[in-house]
Amino acid sequence: DAGVTQSPTHLIKTRGQQVTLRCSPISGHKSVSWYQQVLGQGPQFIFQYYEKEERGRGNFPDRFSARQFPNYSSELNVNALLLGDSALYLCASSLEAMGRNTEAFFGQGTRLTVV
Amino acid sequence: RKEVEQDPGPFNVPEGATVAFNCTYSNSASQSFFWYRQDCRKEPKLLMSVYSSGNEDGRFTAQLNRASQYISLLIRDSKLSDSATYLCVVNKISNNNDMRFGAGTRLTVKP
């Protein structure tokens, strides 16, 4: 069985550009969450989507947006990139949106470098 | 104050040693607790969930103290392959699966 897949694996962008990151959850999983991990820190929650609806949003500016498609895959968009957006962007899928011990499975991440 | 705080580390221990990691969380409404392991430049992977009664999985033991808002992870008989960053994770489970991660504690097990 395929795990969580993210694309691209690496990306270099220039300040001010826009970027779209993609995620395909594990088959059967309906919830997708996005996290940003800066070097030396733990992942920070950005968004969660469940059944194509936004269920949660972390403390990130409006330059960050996301959506979930009918097949449960998801895209994360970041506009007007800043140097500080350079990070590993992780996608996590889980079976449900909420509930005790809802295990989240992470993709390998997209490493974004803004220059 | 950070929502989830962990020992800063790094921990450098010899093979066979016992090592303990501590974690505190600030939100008393938190309901689920986990330890994730992250290898260098890899994604986090679930190590174990943490239950109120404490739980054990082989050489790993996790404990939760809700009154003190404290979580711990004990690794016995450390192996070289245990070298990784260990992330403490807390989940409020209100309307979503919003997991809050600690910054992680780096463990290096040496021969």
Short mmCIF file of C-alpha atoms in Angstrom, two decimals:
data_model
loop_
_atom_site.label_atom_id
_atom_site.label_comp_id
_atom_site.label_asym_id
_atom_site.label_seq_id
_atom_site.Cartn_x
_atom_site.Cartn_y
_atom_site.Cartn_z
CA ASP A 1 0.00 0.00 0.00
CA ALA A 2 1.23 3.47 -0.86
CA GLY A 3 1.81 5.79 2.05
CA VAL A 4 1.31 9.54 2.01
CA THR A 5 2.92 10.97 -1.11
CA GLN A 6 4.01 14.56 -1.54
CA SER A 7 5.31 16.42 -4.54
CA PRO A 8 7.68 17.89 -5.33
CA THR A 9 10.32 16.65 -2.88
CA HIS A 10 12.48 19.73 -3.27
CA LEU A 11 11.75 23.20 -4.58
CA ILE A 12 13.66 26.46 -4.91
CA LYS A 13 11.70 29.68 -5.34
CA THR A 14 12.47 33.38 -5.37
CA ARG A 15 11.05 35.87 -2.89
CA GLY A 16 7.65 37.13 -4.00
CA GLN A 17 6.82 34.04 -6.04
CA GLN A 18 3.96 31.68 -5.42
CA VAL A 19 4.22 27.94 -4.77
CA THR A 20 1.83 24.99 -4.79
CA LEU A 21 2.60 21.82 -2.87
CA ARG A 22 0.65 18.60 -3.37
CA CYS A 23 -0.29 15.70 -1.16
CA SER A 24 -2.05 12.39 -1.71
CA PRO A 25 -3.25 10.72 1.49
CA ILE A 26 -3.27 7.04 2.24
CA SER A 27 -6.10 5.30 0.43
CA GLY A 28 -9.24 5.47 2.57
CA HIS A 29 -8.02 8.40 4.66
CA LYS A 30 -10.30 11.41 4.50
CA SER A 31 -8.35 13.90 6.59
CA VAL A 32 -5.27 15.81 5.45
CA SER A 33 -3.26 18.19 7.59
CA TRP A 34 -0.38 20.45 6.63
CA TYR A 35 2.57 21.31 8.84
CA GLN A 36 5.60 23.56 8.48
CA GLN A 37 8.86 22.44 10.05
CA VAL A 38 11.68 24.93 10.31
CA LEU A 39 15.15 23.53 10.97
CA GLY A 40 15.62 22.71 14.62
CA GLN A 41 11.94 23.03 15.50
CA GLY A 42 8.99 20.69 15.68
CA PRO A 43 6.29 20.78 13.00
CA GLN A 44 3.81 23.67 13.26
CA PHE A 45 0.17 23.11 12.32
CA ILE A 46 -1.02 25.07 9.28
CA PHE A 47 -4.33 23.55 8.14
CA GLN A 48 -6.54 20.52 8.43
CA TYR A 49 -9.09 19.47 5.81
CA TYR A 50 -11.70 16.77 6.17
CA GLU A 51 -14.22 15.82 3.52
CA LYS A 52 -13.13 18.85 1.49
CA GLU A 53 -13.88 21.29 4.31
CA GLU A 54 -11.40 23.26 6.35
CA ARG A 55 -11.53 21.97 9.91
CA GLY A 56 -8.71 23.91 11.46
CA ARG A 57 -6.20 26.66 10.81
CA GLY A 58 -3.00 27.41 12.64
CA ASN A 59 -1.40 30.77 13.24
CA PHE A 60 -0.23 31.45 9.71
CA PRO A 61 -0.84 34.54 7.52
CA ASP A 62 -3.43 34.68 4.75
CA ARG A 63 -0.66 34.10 2.23
CA PHE A 64 -1.13 30.43 3.11
CA SER A 65 -4.16 28.67 1.70
CA ALA A 66 -5.15 25.11 1.00
CA ARG A 67 -7.88 22.98 -0.44
CA GLN A 68 -8.92 19.35 -0.59
CA PHE A 69 -10.26 17.64 -3.68
CA PRO A 70 -13.04 15.02 -4.03
CA ASN A 71 -10.40 12.27 -4.12
CA TYR A 72 -9.09 13.61 -0.76
CA SER A 73 -5.80 14.82 -2.19
CA SER A 74 -4.79 18.29 -1.14
CA GLU A 75 -2.82 21.33 -2.23
CA LEU A 76 -1.09 23.93 -0.09
CA ASN A 77 -0.52 27.32 -1.72
CA VAL A 78 1.79 30.01 -0.45
CA ASN A 79 1.75 33.45 -2.09
CA ALA A 80 4.30 36.25 -1.94
CA LEU A 81 7.03 33.98 -0.61
CA LEU A 82 9.37 35.29 2.07
CA LEU A 83 12.80 34.00 3.02
CA GLY A 84 11.27 32.83 6.30
CA ASP A 85 8.95 30.45 4.44
CA SER A 86 11.94 28.20 3.76
CA ALA A 87 11.11 24.98 5.58
CA LEU A 88 10.07 21.36 5.27
CA TYR A 89 6.34 21.20 4.53
CA LEU A 90 4.77 18.02 5.80
CA CYS A 91 1.43 16.53 4.91
CA ALA A 92 -0.24 14.11 7.30
CA SER A 93 -3.24 11.92 6.61
CA SER A 94 -5.54 10.27 9.08
CA LEU A 95 -8.66 8.18 8.82
CA GLU A 96 -10.92 10.63 10.56
CA ALA A 97 -10.85 14.32 11.47
CA MET A 98 -11.08 13.92 15.18
CA GLY A 99 -11.28 11.42 17.94
CA ARG A 100 -9.01 9.88 20.48
CA ASN A 101 -5.71 8.56 19.28
CA THR A 102 -6.27 9.45 15.65
CA GLU A 103 -2.96 8.35 14.27
CA ALA A 104 -1.44 10.70 11.70
CA PHE A 105 0.84 9.36 8.99
CA PHE A 106 3.28 11.80 7.45
CA GLY A 107 4.58 12.08 3.93
CA GLN A 108 8.28 12.56 3.29
CA GLY A 109 7.73 16.30 2.94
CA THR A 110 8.55 19.01 0.45
CA ARG A 111 11.69 20.95 1.22
CA LEU A 112 11.11 24.54 0.10
CA THR A 113 13.99 26.97 -0.19
CA VAL A 114 13.22 30.63 -0.83
CA VAL A 115 16.14 32.70 -2.13
CA ARG B 1 5.27 29.99 27.02
CA LYS B 2 5.31 27.27 24.37
CA GLU B 3 2.35 24.90 24.28
CA VAL B 4 4.61 21.85 24.37
CA GLU B 5 8.07 21.98 25.91
CA GLN B 6 10.71 19.29 25.87
CA ASP B 7 14.16 18.73 27.29
CA PRO B 8 16.45 20.63 24.92
CA GLY B 9 19.04 17.83 24.71
CA PRO B 10 21.07 16.65 22.98
CA PHE B 11 21.40 13.37 24.82
CA ASN B 12 24.54 11.37 24.07
CA VAL B 13 24.44 7.91 25.67
CA PRO B 14 26.33 4.64 25.28
CA GLU B 15 24.67 1.52 23.93
CA GLY B 16 22.72 -0.28 26.60
CA ALA B 17 22.00 2.85 28.63
CA THR B 18 18.58 3.88 29.88
CA VAL B 19 17.48 7.36 28.89
CA ALA B 20 14.40 9.38 29.83
CA PHE B 21 12.80 12.30 28.03
CA ASN B 22 10.38 14.72 29.63
CA CYS B 23 7.69 16.90 28.14
CA THR B 24 5.23 19.39 29.60
CA TYR B 25 2.15 20.88 27.96
CA SER B 26 0.23 24.03 28.80
CA ASN B 27 -3.31 23.32 27.59
CA SER B 28 -5.22 21.37 30.22
CA ALA B 29 -7.91 20.57 27.61
CA SER B 30 -5.46 18.33 25.75
CA GLN B 31 -6.81 14.84 25.31
CA SER B 32 -4.38 12.75 23.27
CA PHE B 33 -0.68 12.39 23.64
CA PHE B 34 1.98 10.80 21.47
CA TRP B 35 5.67 10.34 20.99
CA TYR B 36 6.91 10.57 17.41
CA ARG B 37 10.38 9.73 16.17
CA GLN B 38 12.05 11.71 13.41
CA ASP B 39 15.27 10.63 11.73
CA CYS B 40 17.51 13.24 10.14
CA ARG B 41 15.83 14.81 7.09
CA LYS B 42 12.96 12.33 7.27
CA GLU B 43 9.29 12.63 8.20
CA PRO B 44 8.04 12.06 11.77
CA LYS B 45 6.78 8.55 12.50
CA LEU B 46 4.55 7.52 15.36
CA LEU B 47 6.51 5.76 18.08
CA MET B 48 3.70 5.26 20.55
CA SER B 49 0.56 6.76 21.96
CA VAL B 50 0.55 7.72 25.63
CA TYR B 51 -2.28 6.57 27.86
CA SER B 52 -3.25 7.74 31.32
CA SER B 53 -2.43 4.35 32.79
CA GLY B 54 1.01 4.37 31.19
CA ASN B 55 1.98 1.97 28.46
CA GLU B 56 4.93 -0.07 27.37
CA ASP B 57 6.10 -1.29 23.99
CA GLY B 58 9.20 -3.43 24.24
CA ARG B 59 12.05 -1.25 25.45
CA PHE B 60 9.90 1.90 25.40
CA THR B 61 7.68 3.07 28.25
CA ALA B 62 5.48 6.16 28.12
CA GLN B 63 3.81 7.81 31.09
CA LEU B 64 1.27 10.60 31.41
CA ASN B 65 0.52 12.73 34.45
CA ARG B 66 -2.54 14.84 33.70
CA ALA B 67 -2.45 16.68 37.02
CA SER B 68 1.08 17.92 36.35
CA GLN B 69 0.56 18.11 32.56
CA TYR B 70 3.66 16.03 32.09
CA ILE B 71 4.59 13.25 29.66
CA SER B 72 7.66 11.06 29.71
CA LEU B 73 9.37 8.50 27.51
CA LEU B 74 11.81 5.94 28.87
CA ILE B 75 14.07 3.96 26.57
CA ARG B 76 15.82 0.96 28.10
CA ASP B 77 18.83 -0.88 26.67
CA SER B 78 19.49 1.80 24.03
CA LYS B 79 20.48 0.65 20.56
CA LEU B 80 22.46 2.53 17.94
CA SER B 81 19.29 2.56 15.84
CA ASP B 82 17.48 4.56 18.53
CA SER B 83 19.50 7.62 17.49
CA ALA B 84 16.92 10.14 16.29
CA THR B 85 14.93 13.18 17.41
CA TYR B 86 11.98 12.38 19.66
CA LEU B 87 8.97 14.66 19.36
CA CYS B 88 6.36 15.04 22.08
CA VAL B 89 2.90 15.65 20.59
CA VAL B 90 -0.30 16.86 22.22
CA ASN B 91 -3.74 16.91 20.60
CA LYS B 92 -6.67 18.98 21.84
CA ILE B 93 -9.22 17.16 19.67
CA SER B 94 -11.81 19.89 19.59
CA ASN B 95 -13.04 19.89 16.03
CA ASN B 96 -9.93 18.73 14.31
CA ASN B 97 -6.75 16.75 14.58
CA ASP B 98 -4.63 19.77 15.50
CA MET B 99 -1.47 18.25 16.86
CA ARG B 100 0.98 20.46 18.72
CA PHE B 101 4.58 19.34 18.56
CA GLY B 102 7.44 20.04 20.90
CA ALA B 103 10.73 21.14 19.40
CA GLY B 104 12.13 17.65 19.84
CA THR B 105 14.96 16.10 21.78
CA ARG B 106 17.93 14.77 19.89
CA LEU B 107 19.29 11.38 21.03
CA THR B 108 22.59 9.92 19.89
CA VAL B 109 23.46 6.41 21.02
CA LYS B 110 27.17 5.66 20.72
CA PRO B 111 28.98 2.30 20.53
#
